[in-house]
Tab-separated table of N, CA and C in Angstrom:
chain	number	residue	atom	x	y	z
A	194	UNK	N	0.713	-41.356	-103.849
A	194	UNK	CA	0.592	-42.673	-103.248
A	194	UNK	C	1.152	-42.619	-101.828
A	195	UNK	N	0.394	-43.117	-100.880
A	195	UNK	CA	0.832	-43.173	-99.487
A	195	UNK	C	1.782	-44.348	-99.291
A	196	UNK	N	2.862	-44.110	-98.560
A	196	UNK	CA	3.860	-45.144	-98.301
A	196	UNK	C	4.227	-45.087	-96.826
A	197	UNK	N	4.222	-46.253	-96.166
A	197	UNK	CA	4.594	-46.316	-94.761
A	197	UNK	C	6.100	-46.213	-94.563
A	198	UNK	N	6.477	-45.993	-93.304
A	198	UNK	CA	7.898	-45.818	-93.003
A	198	UNK	C	8.722	-47.064	-93.343
A	199	UNK	N	8.188	-48.263	-93.078
A	199	UNK	CA	8.955	-49.472	-93.397
A	199	UNK	C	9.106	-49.633	-94.910
A	200	UNK	N	8.082	-49.275	-95.664
A	200	UNK	CA	8.205	-49.325	-97.125
A	200	UNK	C	9.257	-48.323	-97.595
A	201	UNK	N	9.281	-47.148	-96.969
A	201	UNK	CA	10.294	-46.153	-97.344
A	201	UNK	C	11.695	-46.657	-97.001
A	202	UNK	N	11.836	-47.317	-95.856
A	202	UNK	CA	13.136	-47.900	-95.497
A	202	UNK	C	13.555	-48.923	-96.560
A	203	UNK	N	12.608	-49.770	-96.981
A	203	UNK	CA	12.912	-50.766	-98.009
A	203	UNK	C	13.282	-50.128	-99.335
A	204	UNK	N	12.536	-49.113	-99.737
A	204	UNK	CA	12.838	-48.411	-100.990
A	204	UNK	C	14.239	-47.803	-100.970
A	205	UNK	N	14.570	-47.132	-99.872
A	205	UNK	CA	15.886	-46.489	-99.796
A	205	UNK	C	16.986	-47.545	-99.763
A	206	UNK	N	16.766	-48.642	-99.023
A	206	UNK	CA	17.775	-49.707	-98.995
A	206	UNK	C	18.005	-50.252	-100.406
A	207	UNK	N	16.931	-50.585	-101.104
A	207	UNK	CA	17.070	-51.142	-102.453
A	207	UNK	C	17.680	-50.122	-103.410
A	208	UNK	N	17.293	-48.866	-103.288
A	208	UNK	CA	17.878	-47.826	-104.140
A	208	UNK	C	19.365	-47.672	-103.857
A	209	UNK	N	19.759	-47.869	-102.593
A	209	UNK	CA	21.175	-47.721	-102.232
A	209	UNK	C	22.042	-48.788	-102.883
A	210	UNK	N	21.431	-49.852	-103.374
A	210	UNK	CA	22.178	-50.902	-104.067
A	210	UNK	C	22.421	-50.542	-105.523
A	211	UNK	N	21.739	-49.495	-106.002
A	211	UNK	CA	21.853	-49.091	-107.404
A	211	UNK	C	22.484	-47.715	-107.586
A	212	UNK	N	22.498	-46.912	-106.532
A	212	UNK	CA	23.062	-45.566	-106.595
A	212	UNK	C	23.547	-45.197	-105.198
A	213	UNK	N	24.605	-44.410	-105.083
A	213	UNK	CA	25.129	-44.091	-103.747
A	213	UNK	C	24.100	-43.385	-102.858
A	214	UNK	N	23.913	-43.944	-101.679
A	214	UNK	CA	23.040	-43.367	-100.661
A	214	UNK	C	23.836	-43.392	-99.363
A	215	UNK	N	23.893	-42.277	-98.680
A	215	UNK	CA	24.646	-42.185	-97.435
A	215	UNK	C	23.769	-42.649	-96.280
A	216	UNK	N	23.742	-43.961	-96.055
A	216	UNK	CA	22.929	-44.522	-94.978
A	216	UNK	C	23.626	-45.762	-94.429
A	217	UNK	N	23.568	-45.920	-93.125
A	217	UNK	CA	24.110	-47.099	-92.457
A	217	UNK	C	22.925	-47.919	-91.967
A	218	UNK	N	22.962	-49.215	-92.226
A	218	UNK	CA	21.840	-50.086	-91.887
A	218	UNK	C	22.208	-51.063	-90.784
A	219	UNK	N	21.219	-51.402	-89.979
A	219	UNK	CA	21.376	-52.438	-88.966
A	219	UNK	C	20.138	-53.331	-89.028
A	220	UNK	N	20.264	-54.579	-88.555
A	220	UNK	CA	19.112	-55.486	-88.614
A	220	UNK	C	17.975	-54.994	-87.719
A	221	UNK	N	16.783	-55.177	-88.184
A	221	UNK	CA	15.570	-54.794	-87.463
A	221	UNK	C	14.533	-55.855	-87.794
A	222	UNK	N	13.529	-55.988	-86.979
A	222	UNK	CA	12.500	-57.003	-87.199
A	222	UNK	C	11.965	-56.983	-88.630
A	223	UNK	N	11.727	-55.789	-89.166
A	223	UNK	CA	11.140	-55.666	-90.499
A	223	UNK	C	12.171	-55.635	-91.620
A	224	UNK	N	13.435	-55.796	-91.291
A	224	UNK	CA	14.479	-55.771	-92.313
A	224	UNK	C	15.540	-54.749	-91.962
A	225	UNK	N	16.501	-54.559	-92.850
A	225	UNK	CA	17.543	-53.569	-92.577
A	225	UNK	C	16.915	-52.189	-92.369
A	226	UNK	N	17.361	-51.502	-91.330
A	226	UNK	CA	16.792	-50.196	-90.989
A	226	UNK	C	17.917	-49.199	-90.788
A	227	UNK	N	17.695	-47.989	-91.253
A	227	UNK	CA	18.656	-46.908	-91.090
A	227	UNK	C	18.044	-45.815	-90.225
A	228	UNK	N	18.718	-45.495	-89.142
A	228	UNK	CA	18.255	-44.393	-88.300
A	228	UNK	C	18.315	-43.088	-89.090
A	229	UNK	N	19.324	-42.955	-89.960
A	229	UNK	CA	19.443	-41.750	-90.784
A	229	UNK	C	18.260	-41.573	-91.721
A	230	UNK	N	17.767	-42.676	-92.284
A	230	UNK	CA	16.586	-42.600	-93.155
A	230	UNK	C	15.370	-42.187	-92.327
A	231	UNK	N	15.210	-42.781	-91.141
A	231	UNK	CA	14.081	-42.412	-90.275
A	231	UNK	C	14.145	-40.926	-89.914
A	232	UNK	N	15.346	-40.439	-89.600
A	232	UNK	CA	15.504	-39.019	-89.276
A	232	UNK	C	15.213	-38.139	-90.494
A	233	UNK	N	15.618	-38.600	-91.674
A	233	UNK	CA	15.338	-37.845	-92.897
A	233	UNK	C	13.848	-37.728	-93.164
A	234	UNK	N	13.111	-38.814	-92.929
A	234	UNK	CA	11.655	-38.785	-93.091
A	234	UNK	C	11.053	-37.754	-92.137
A	235	UNK	N	11.517	-37.766	-90.894
A	235	UNK	CA	11.019	-36.804	-89.900
A	235	UNK	C	11.335	-35.370	-90.315
A	236	UNK	N	12.554	-35.129	-90.802
A	236	UNK	CA	12.919	-33.775	-91.247
A	236	UNK	C	12.047	-33.324	-92.413
A	237	UNK	N	11.785	-34.217	-93.369
A	237	UNK	CA	10.931	-33.866	-94.508
A	237	UNK	C	9.507	-33.568	-94.048
A	238	UNK	N	9.009	-34.333	-93.092
A	238	UNK	CA	7.669	-34.101	-92.551
A	238	UNK	C	7.615	-32.756	-91.827
A	239	UNK	N	8.613	-32.506	-90.971
A	239	UNK	CA	8.627	-31.245	-90.212
A	239	UNK	C	8.756	-30.020	-91.112
A	240	UNK	N	9.440	-30.189	-92.241
A	240	UNK	CA	9.625	-29.049	-93.151
A	240	UNK	C	8.453	-28.878	-94.112
A	241	UNK	N	7.458	-29.753	-94.010
A	241	UNK	CA	6.270	-29.615	-94.847
A	241	UNK	C	6.371	-30.274	-96.209
A	242	UNK	N	7.397	-31.102	-96.413
A	242	UNK	CA	7.554	-31.785	-97.705
A	242	UNK	C	6.806	-33.112	-97.752
A	243	UNK	N	6.466	-33.658	-96.588
A	243	UNK	CA	5.691	-34.895	-96.500
A	243	UNK	C	4.450	-34.637	-95.661
A	244	UNK	N	3.367	-35.295	-96.037
A	244	UNK	CA	2.148	-35.285	-95.230
A	244	UNK	C	2.083	-36.635	-94.528
A	245	UNK	N	1.790	-36.633	-93.241
A	245	UNK	CA	1.727	-37.848	-92.434
A	245	UNK	C	0.272	-38.150	-92.114
A	246	UNK	N	-0.130	-39.406	-92.311
A	246	UNK	CA	-1.502	-39.823	-92.014
A	246	UNK	C	-1.460	-41.157	-91.287
A	247	UNK	N	-2.331	-41.335	-90.305
A	247	UNK	CA	-2.438	-42.633	-89.637
A	247	UNK	C	-2.890	-43.658	-90.673
A	248	UNK	N	-2.283	-44.839	-90.639
A	248	UNK	CA	-2.638	-45.872	-91.615
A	248	UNK	C	-4.037	-46.419	-91.349
A	249	UNK	N	-4.446	-46.415	-90.087
A	249	UNK	CA	-5.795	-46.833	-89.706
A	249	UNK	C	-6.148	-46.110	-88.410
A	250	UNK	N	-7.424	-45.961	-88.152
A	250	UNK	CA	-7.865	-45.287	-86.932
A	250	UNK	C	-7.293	-46.034	-85.725
A	251	UNK	N	-6.631	-45.302	-84.852
A	251	UNK	CA	-6.058	-45.899	-83.654
A	251	UNK	C	-4.744	-46.627	-83.873
A	252	UNK	N	-4.239	-46.619	-85.082
A	252	UNK	CA	-2.991	-47.318	-85.397
A	252	UNK	C	-1.791	-46.433	-85.081
A	253	UNK	N	-0.719	-47.040	-84.522
A	253	UNK	CA	0.492	-46.249	-84.287
A	253	UNK	C	1.339	-46.091	-85.554
A	254	UNK	N	0.926	-46.727	-86.639
A	254	UNK	CA	1.692	-46.671	-87.889
A	254	UNK	C	1.207	-45.513	-88.756
A	255	UNK	N	2.142	-44.907	-89.463
A	255	UNK	CA	1.827	-43.764	-90.311
A	255	UNK	C	2.269	-44.014	-91.740
A	256	UNK	N	1.564	-43.380	-92.655
A	256	UNK	CA	1.933	-43.401	-94.068
A	256	UNK	C	2.249	-41.969	-94.465
A	257	UNK	N	3.062	-41.835	-95.484
A	257	UNK	CA	3.516	-40.520	-95.926
A	257	UNK	C	3.277	-40.366	-97.415
A	258	UNK	N	3.035	-39.129	-97.823
A	258	UNK	CA	2.991	-38.801	-99.244
A	258	UNK	C	3.560	-37.398	-99.410
A	259	UNK	N	4.063	-37.125	-100.594
A	259	UNK	CA	4.665	-35.824	-100.862
A	259	UNK	C	3.606	-34.732	-100.903
A	260	UNK	N	3.956	-33.586	-100.370
A	260	UNK	CA	3.128	-32.388	-100.511
A	260	UNK	C	3.603	-31.666	-101.773
A	261	UNK	N	2.976	-30.554	-102.100
A	261	UNK	CA	3.444	-29.750	-103.236
A	261	UNK	C	4.892	-29.333	-103.063
A	262	UNK	N	5.256	-28.918	-101.834
A	262	UNK	CA	6.652	-28.551	-101.566
A	262	UNK	C	7.575	-29.750	-101.753
A	263	UNK	N	7.113	-30.921	-101.340
A	263	UNK	CA	7.909	-32.133	-101.513
A	263	UNK	C	8.115	-32.477	-102.976
A	264	UNK	N	7.057	-32.303	-103.775
A	264	UNK	CA	7.164	-32.539	-105.223
A	264	UNK	C	8.193	-31.592	-105.837
A	265	UNK	N	8.130	-30.317	-105.446
A	265	UNK	CA	9.085	-29.329	-105.973
A	265	UNK	C	10.514	-29.654	-105.542
A	266	UNK	N	10.690	-30.039	-104.287
A	266	UNK	CA	12.019	-30.404	-103.800
A	266	UNK	C	12.548	-31.625	-104.551
A	267	UNK	N	11.694	-32.610	-104.761
A	267	UNK	CA	12.097	-33.799	-105.506
A	267	UNK	C	12.540	-33.465	-106.916
A	268	UNK	N	11.792	-32.606	-107.586
A	268	UNK	CA	12.156	-32.199	-108.951
A	268	UNK	C	13.474	-31.434	-108.953
A	269	UNK	N	13.662	-30.591	-107.949
A	269	UNK	CA	14.899	-29.812	-107.844
A	269	UNK	C	16.101	-30.731	-107.615
A	270	UNK	N	15.958	-31.688	-106.709
A	270	UNK	CA	17.044	-32.627	-106.419
A	270	UNK	C	17.326	-33.499	-107.636
A	271	UNK	N	16.282	-33.955	-108.304
A	271	UNK	CA	16.476	-34.784	-109.499
A	271	UNK	C	17.234	-34.022	-110.569
A	272	UNK	N	16.961	-32.733	-110.698
A	272	UNK	CA	17.660	-31.917	-111.686
A	272	UNK	C	19.097	-31.655	-111.306
A	273	UNK	N	19.344	-31.392	-110.025
A	273	UNK	CA	20.694	-31.062	-109.567
A	273	UNK	C	21.580	-32.289	-109.438
A	274	UNK	N	20.992	-33.414	-109.070
A	274	UNK	CA	21.768	-34.632	-108.856
A	274	UNK	C	21.157	-35.758	-109.675
A	275	UNK	N	20.982	-35.510	-110.932
A	275	UNK	CA	20.263	-36.420	-111.810
A	275	UNK	C	20.905	-37.766	-112.037
A	276	UNK	N	22.187	-37.929	-111.696
A	276	UNK	CA	22.852	-39.197	-111.992
A	276	UNK	C	22.208	-40.387	-111.279
A	277	UNK	N	21.665	-40.207	-110.098
A	277	UNK	CA	21.042	-41.312	-109.390
A	277	UNK	C	19.552	-41.429	-109.622
A	278	UNK	N	18.960	-40.420	-110.227
A	278	UNK	CA	17.511	-40.378	-110.391
A	278	UNK	C	16.955	-41.550	-111.209
A	279	UNK	N	17.568	-41.934	-112.336
A	279	UNK	CA	17.028	-43.078	-113.082
A	279	UNK	C	17.009	-44.373	-112.264
A	280	UNK	N	18.028	-44.593	-111.451
A	280	UNK	CA	18.064	-45.799	-110.617
A	280	UNK	C	16.958	-45.764	-109.569
A	281	UNK	N	16.731	-44.601	-108.996
A	281	UNK	CA	15.670	-44.467	-107.993
A	281	UNK	C	14.309	-44.697	-108.644
A	282	UNK	N	14.091	-44.112	-109.821
A	282	UNK	CA	12.828	-44.334	-110.554
A	282	UNK	C	12.635	-45.812	-110.868
A	283	UNK	N	13.735	-46.498	-111.239
A	283	UNK	CA	13.653	-47.928	-111.547
A	283	UNK	C	13.206	-48.722	-110.320
A	284	UNK	N	13.805	-48.440	-109.167
A	284	UNK	CA	13.453	-49.151	-107.935
A	284	UNK	C	11.999	-48.877	-107.565
A	285	UNK	N	11.589	-47.628	-107.580
A	285	UNK	CA	10.209	-47.278	-107.236
A	285	UNK	C	9.239	-47.935	-108.222
A	286	UNK	N	9.549	-47.883	-109.513
A	286	UNK	CA	8.686	-48.499	-110.524
A	286	UNK	C	8.553	-49.998	-110.337
A	287	UNK	N	9.668	-50.679	-110.071
A	287	UNK	CA	9.630	-52.130	-109.865
A	287	UNK	C	8.829	-52.477	-108.613
A	288	UNK	N	8.998	-51.704	-107.554
A	288	UNK	CA	8.252	-51.971	-106.318
A	288	UNK	C	6.762	-51.702	-106.498
A	289	UNK	N	6.418	-50.693	-107.265
A	289	UNK	CA	4.997	-50.439	-107.578
A	289	UNK	C	4.422	-51.600	-108.376
A	290	UNK	N	5.160	-52.014	-109.405
A	290	UNK	CA	4.683	-53.049	-110.323
A	290	UNK	C	4.587	-54.420	-109.656
A	291	UNK	N	5.616	-54.814	-108.920
A	291	UNK	CA	5.663	-56.171	-108.380
A	291	UNK	C	4.919	-56.353	-107.066
A	292	UNK	N	4.876	-55.308	-106.240
A	292	UNK	CA	4.253	-55.513	-104.929
A	292	UNK	C	3.351	-54.370	-104.492
A	293	UNK	N	3.024	-53.465	-105.397
A	293	UNK	CA	2.119	-52.380	-105.049
A	293	UNK	C	2.607	-51.520	-103.898
A	294	UNK	N	3.927	-51.451	-103.713
A	294	UNK	CA	4.571	-50.658	-102.658
A	294	UNK	C	4.268	-51.185	-101.255
A	295	UNK	N	3.721	-52.404	-101.174
A	295	UNK	CA	3.528	-52.991	-99.853
A	295	UNK	C	4.896	-53.390	-99.307
A	296	UNK	N	5.133	-53.182	-98.025
A	296	UNK	CA	6.487	-53.342	-97.501
A	296	UNK	C	7.008	-54.768	-97.393
A	297	UNK	N	6.153	-55.778	-97.316
A	297	UNK	CA	6.636	-57.137	-97.054
A	297	UNK	C	7.630	-57.620	-98.108
A	298	UNK	N	7.282	-57.529	-99.397
A	298	UNK	CA	8.180	-58.032	-100.436
A	298	UNK	C	9.470	-57.210	-100.487
A	299	UNK	N	9.365	-55.902	-100.282
A	299	UNK	CA	10.573	-55.070	-100.245
A	299	UNK	C	11.438	-55.466	-99.056
A	300	UNK	N	10.793	-55.743	-97.910
A	300	UNK	CA	11.540	-56.156	-96.718
A	300	UNK	C	12.225	-57.494	-96.953
A	301	UNK	N	11.527	-58.433	-97.599
A	301	UNK	CA	12.146	-59.733	-97.872
A	301	UNK	C	13.355	-59.566	-98.788
A	302	UNK	N	13.218	-58.758	-99.824
A	302	UNK	CA	14.344	-58.522	-100.739
A	302	UNK	C	15.513	-57.882	-100.001
A	303	UNK	N	15.227	-56.886	-99.170
A	303	UNK	CA	16.285	-56.208	-98.418
A	303	UNK	C	16.944	-57.162	-97.426
A	304	UNK	N	16.136	-57.974	-96.730
A	304	UNK	CA	16.695	-58.946	-95.782
A	304	UNK	C	17.614	-59.932	-96.497
A	305	UNK	N	17.162	-60.441	-97.638
A	305	UNK	CA	17.960	-61.414	-98.393
A	305	UNK	C	19.300	-60.805	-98.771
A	306	UNK	N	19.270	-59.624	-99.342
A	306	UNK	CA	20.521	-58.982	-99.750
A	306	UNK	C	21.405	-58.705	-98.538
A	307	UNK	N	20.834	-58.157	-97.482
A	307	UNK	CA	21.588	-57.815	-96.273
A	307	UNK	C	22.266	-59.064	-95.697
A	308	UNK	N	21.506	-60.150	-95.547
A	308	UNK	CA	22.069	-61.395	-94.997
A	308	UNK	C	23.152	-61.963	-95.897
A	309	UNK	N	22.879	-61.987	-97.186
A	309	UNK	CA	23.856	-62.552	-98.123
A	309	UNK	C	25.166	-61.774	-98.072
A	310	UNK	N	25.077	-60.462	-97.998
A	310	UNK	CA	26.289	-59.639	-97.932
A	310	UNK	C	27.018	-59.824	-96.605
A	311	UNK	N	26.283	-59.814	-95.506
A	311	UNK	CA	26.921	-59.912	-94.192
A	311	UNK	C	27.418	-61.318	-93.875
A	312	UNK	N	26.862	-62.317	-94.524
A	312	UNK	CA	27.328	-63.696	-94.349
A	312	UNK	C	28.270	-64.120	-95.471
A	313	UNK	N	28.561	-63.181	-96.359
A	313	UNK	CA	29.424	-63.442	-97.524
A	313	UNK	C	28.920	-64.650	-98.322
A	314	UNK	N	27.607	-64.645	-98.578
A	314	UNK	CA	26.965	-65.727	-99.329
A	314	UNK	C	26.129	-65.154	-100.469
A	315	UNK	N	26.739	-64.331	-101.331
A	315	UNK	CA	25.958	-63.803	-102.460
A	315	UNK	C	25.477	-64.943	-103.353
A	316	UNK	N	24.257	-64.872	-103.768
A	316	UNK	CA	23.713	-65.913	-104.636
A	316	UNK	C	23.252	-67.146	-103.884
A	317	UNK	N	23.117	-67.071	-102.550
A	317	UNK	CA	22.679	-68.215	-101.748
A	317	UNK	C	21.320	-68.714	-102.241
A	318	UNK	N	21.080	-70.010	-102.067
A	318	UNK	CA	19.819	-70.613	-102.475
A	318	UNK	C	18.716	-70.395	-101.453
A	319	UNK	N	17.509	-70.771	-101.814
A	319	UNK	CA	16.329	-70.527	-100.980
A	319	UNK	C	16.474	-71.147	-99.594
A	320	UNK	N	16.828	-72.437	-99.515
A	320	UNK	CA	16.931	-73.104	-98.212
A	320	UNK	C	17.985	-72.433	-97.336
A	321	UNK	N	19.097	-72.066	-97.921
A	321	UNK	CA	20.156	-71.404	-97.160
A	321	UNK	C	19.701	-70.024	-96.675
A	322	UNK	N	18.963	-69.309	-97.507
A	322	UNK	CA	18.456	-67.989	-97.111
A	322	UNK	C	17.454	-68.125	-95.966
A	323	UNK	N	16.560	-69.108	-96.046
A	323	UNK	CA	15.598	-69.342	-94.964
A	323	UNK	C	16.350	-69.623	-93.669
A	324	UNK	N	17.409	-70.445	-93.748
A	324	UNK	CA	18.199	-70.788	-92.568
A	324	UNK	C	18.939	-69.567	-92.013
A	325	UNK	N	19.547	-68.767	-92.892
A	325	UNK	CA	20.225	-67.548	-92.435
A	325	UNK	C	19.226	-66.614	-91.753
A	326	UNK	N	18.040	-66.505	-92.332
A	326	UNK	CA	17.006	-65.657	-91.749
A	326	UNK	C	16.591	-66.135	-90.372
A	327	UNK	N	16.434	-67.446	-90.233
A	327	UNK	CA	16.060	-68.015	-88.932
A	327	UNK	C	17.128	-67.685	-87.889
A	328	UNK	N	18.391	-67.844	-88.260
A	328	UNK	CA	19.489	-67.541	-87.326
A	328	UNK	C	19.532	-66.053	-86.971
A	329	UNK	N	19.097	-65.212	-87.887
A	329	UNK	CA	19.083	-63.760	-87.640
A	329	UNK	C	17.824	-63.308	-86.898
A	330	UNK	N	16.883	-64.240	-86.682
A	330	UNK	CA	15.635	-63.881	-86.014
A	330	UNK	C	14.566	-63.384	-86.965
A	331	UNK	N	14.791	-63.566	-88.263
A	331	UNK	CA	13.822	-63.150	-89.274
A	331	UNK	C	13.055	-64.373	-89.754
A	332	UNK	N	11.753	-64.378	-89.574
A	332	UNK	CA	10.923	-65.498	-90.018
A	332	UNK	C	10.579	-65.304	-91.486
A	333	UNK	N	11.132	-66.164	-92.318
A	333	UNK	CA	10.832	-66.129	-93.757
A	333	UNK	C	10.693	-67.570	-94.218
A	334	UNK	N	9.651	-67.835	-94.991
A	334	UNK	CA	9.518	-69.162	-95.567
A	334	UNK	C	9.944	-69.109	-97.032
A	335	UNK	N	9.868	-70.242	-97.704
A	335	UNK	CA	10.319	-70.313	-99.101
A	335	UNK	C	9.540	-69.343	-99.988
A	336	UNK	N	8.254	-69.151	-99.711
A	336	UNK	CA	7.456	-68.200	-100.497
A	336	UNK	C	7.921	-66.768	-100.312
A	337	UNK	N	8.246	-66.413	-99.065
A	337	UNK	CA	8.770	-65.073	-98.790
A	337	UNK	C	10.086	-64.854	-99.524
A	338	UNK	N	10.947	-65.872	-99.460
A	338	UNK	CA	12.249	-65.775	-100.129
A	338	UNK	C	12.051	-65.668	-101.637
A	339	UNK	N	11.131	-66.458	-102.179
A	339	UNK	CA	10.858	-66.385	-103.617
A	339	UNK	C	10.383	-65.005	-104.039
A	340	UNK	N	9.516	-64.393	-103.228
A	340	UNK	CA	9.024	-63.046	-103.541
A	340	UNK	C	10.159	-62.034	-103.483
A	341	UNK	N	10.993	-62.131	-102.456
A	341	UNK	CA	12.131	-61.219	-102.334
A	341	UNK	C	13.127	-61.400	-103.460
A	342	UNK	N	13.402	-62.658	-103.810
A	342	UNK	CA	14.326	-62.925	-104.918
A	342	UNK	C	13.765	-62.404	-106.235
A	343	UNK	N	12.445	-62.506	-106.400
A	343	UNK	CA	11.821	-61.984	-107.616
A	343	UNK	C	12.072	-60.495	-107.782
A	344	UNK	N	11.976	-59.760	-106.692
A	344	UNK	CA	12.224	-58.321	-106.748
A	344	UNK	C	13.702	-58.036	-107.002
A	345	UNK	N	14.598	-58.763	-106.323
A	345	UNK	CA	16.033	-58.574	-106.563
A	345	UNK	C	16.392	-58.886	-108.016
A	346	UNK	N	15.817	-59.955	-108.555
A	346	UNK	CA	16.071	-60.314	-109.962
A	346	UNK	C	15.572	-59.223	-110.897
A	347	UNK	N	14.370	-58.726	-110.632
A	347	UNK	CA	13.791	-57.673	-111.479
A	347	UNK	C	14.672	-56.436	-111.498
A	348	UNK	N	15.325	-56.166	-110.348
A	348	UNK	CA	16.200	-54.999	-110.237
A	348	UNK	C	17.630	-55.291	-110.693
A	349	UNK	N	17.923	-56.567	-110.988
A	349	UNK	CA	19.279	-56.921	-111.417
A	349	UNK	C	20.295	-56.778	-110.303
A	350	UNK	N	19.875	-57.052	-109.082
A	350	UNK	CA	20.747	-56.903	-107.916
A	350	UNK	C	21.259	-58.266	-107.476
A	351	UNK	N	22.545	-58.367	-107.281
A	351	UNK	CA	23.151	-59.583	-106.759
A	351	UNK	C	23.272	-60.668	-107.805
A	352	UNK	N	23.647	-61.815	-107.340
A	352	UNK	CA	23.886	-62.950	-108.235
A	352	UNK	C	22.630	-63.747	-108.540
A	353	UNK	N	21.494	-63.304	-108.040
A	353	UNK	CA	20.251	-64.036	-108.276
A	353	UNK	C	19.658	-63.710	-109.638
A	354	UNK	N	20.144	-62.649	-110.287
A	354	UNK	CA	19.538	-62.206	-111.538
A	354	UNK	C	19.537	-63.293	-112.605
A	355	UNK	N	20.514	-64.202	-112.572
A	355	UNK	CA	20.580	-65.262	-113.578
A	355	UNK	C	19.514	-66.323	-113.353
A	356	UNK	N	18.914	-66.346	-112.170
A	356	UNK	CA	17.919	-67.372	-111.845
A	356	UNK	C	16.513	-67.002	-112.279
A	357	UNK	N	16.312	-65.760	-112.641
A	357	UNK	CA	14.956	-65.306	-112.976
A	357	UNK	C	14.447	-65.946	-114.244
């Protein structure tokens, strides 16, 4: 399955909430972004573990998928550091099931969690999340927040899980 860089950023951010991931995030238009994750994607591509394809003709955006070497590396890492693997599989499975790996819902979920943590408002309601997003420069409406909360609830992340 091809996944764009923003979707990969969202996946890693959400996975980092369930298992230790060494990444520092900062706000970005599309949600929390880690330069370390972007560099890791580039290293995997350069080493032949990821294949890069333009998402559309003439588009500056790229999608990635694992090569055979990437599949082998993933299996090796899962075997050597298996403690986090079930959590990563859970996040990937939920994102496939709920949003088909499209980045918008993952970005909304990541933005909601990031804002709630940085504003010390875990479990904030929809209107408050929309307002926090507006102040942060992130345009999200109630539907976007609902989609993001749905993913967070499905993953059991934060205080929203009781609302599902």
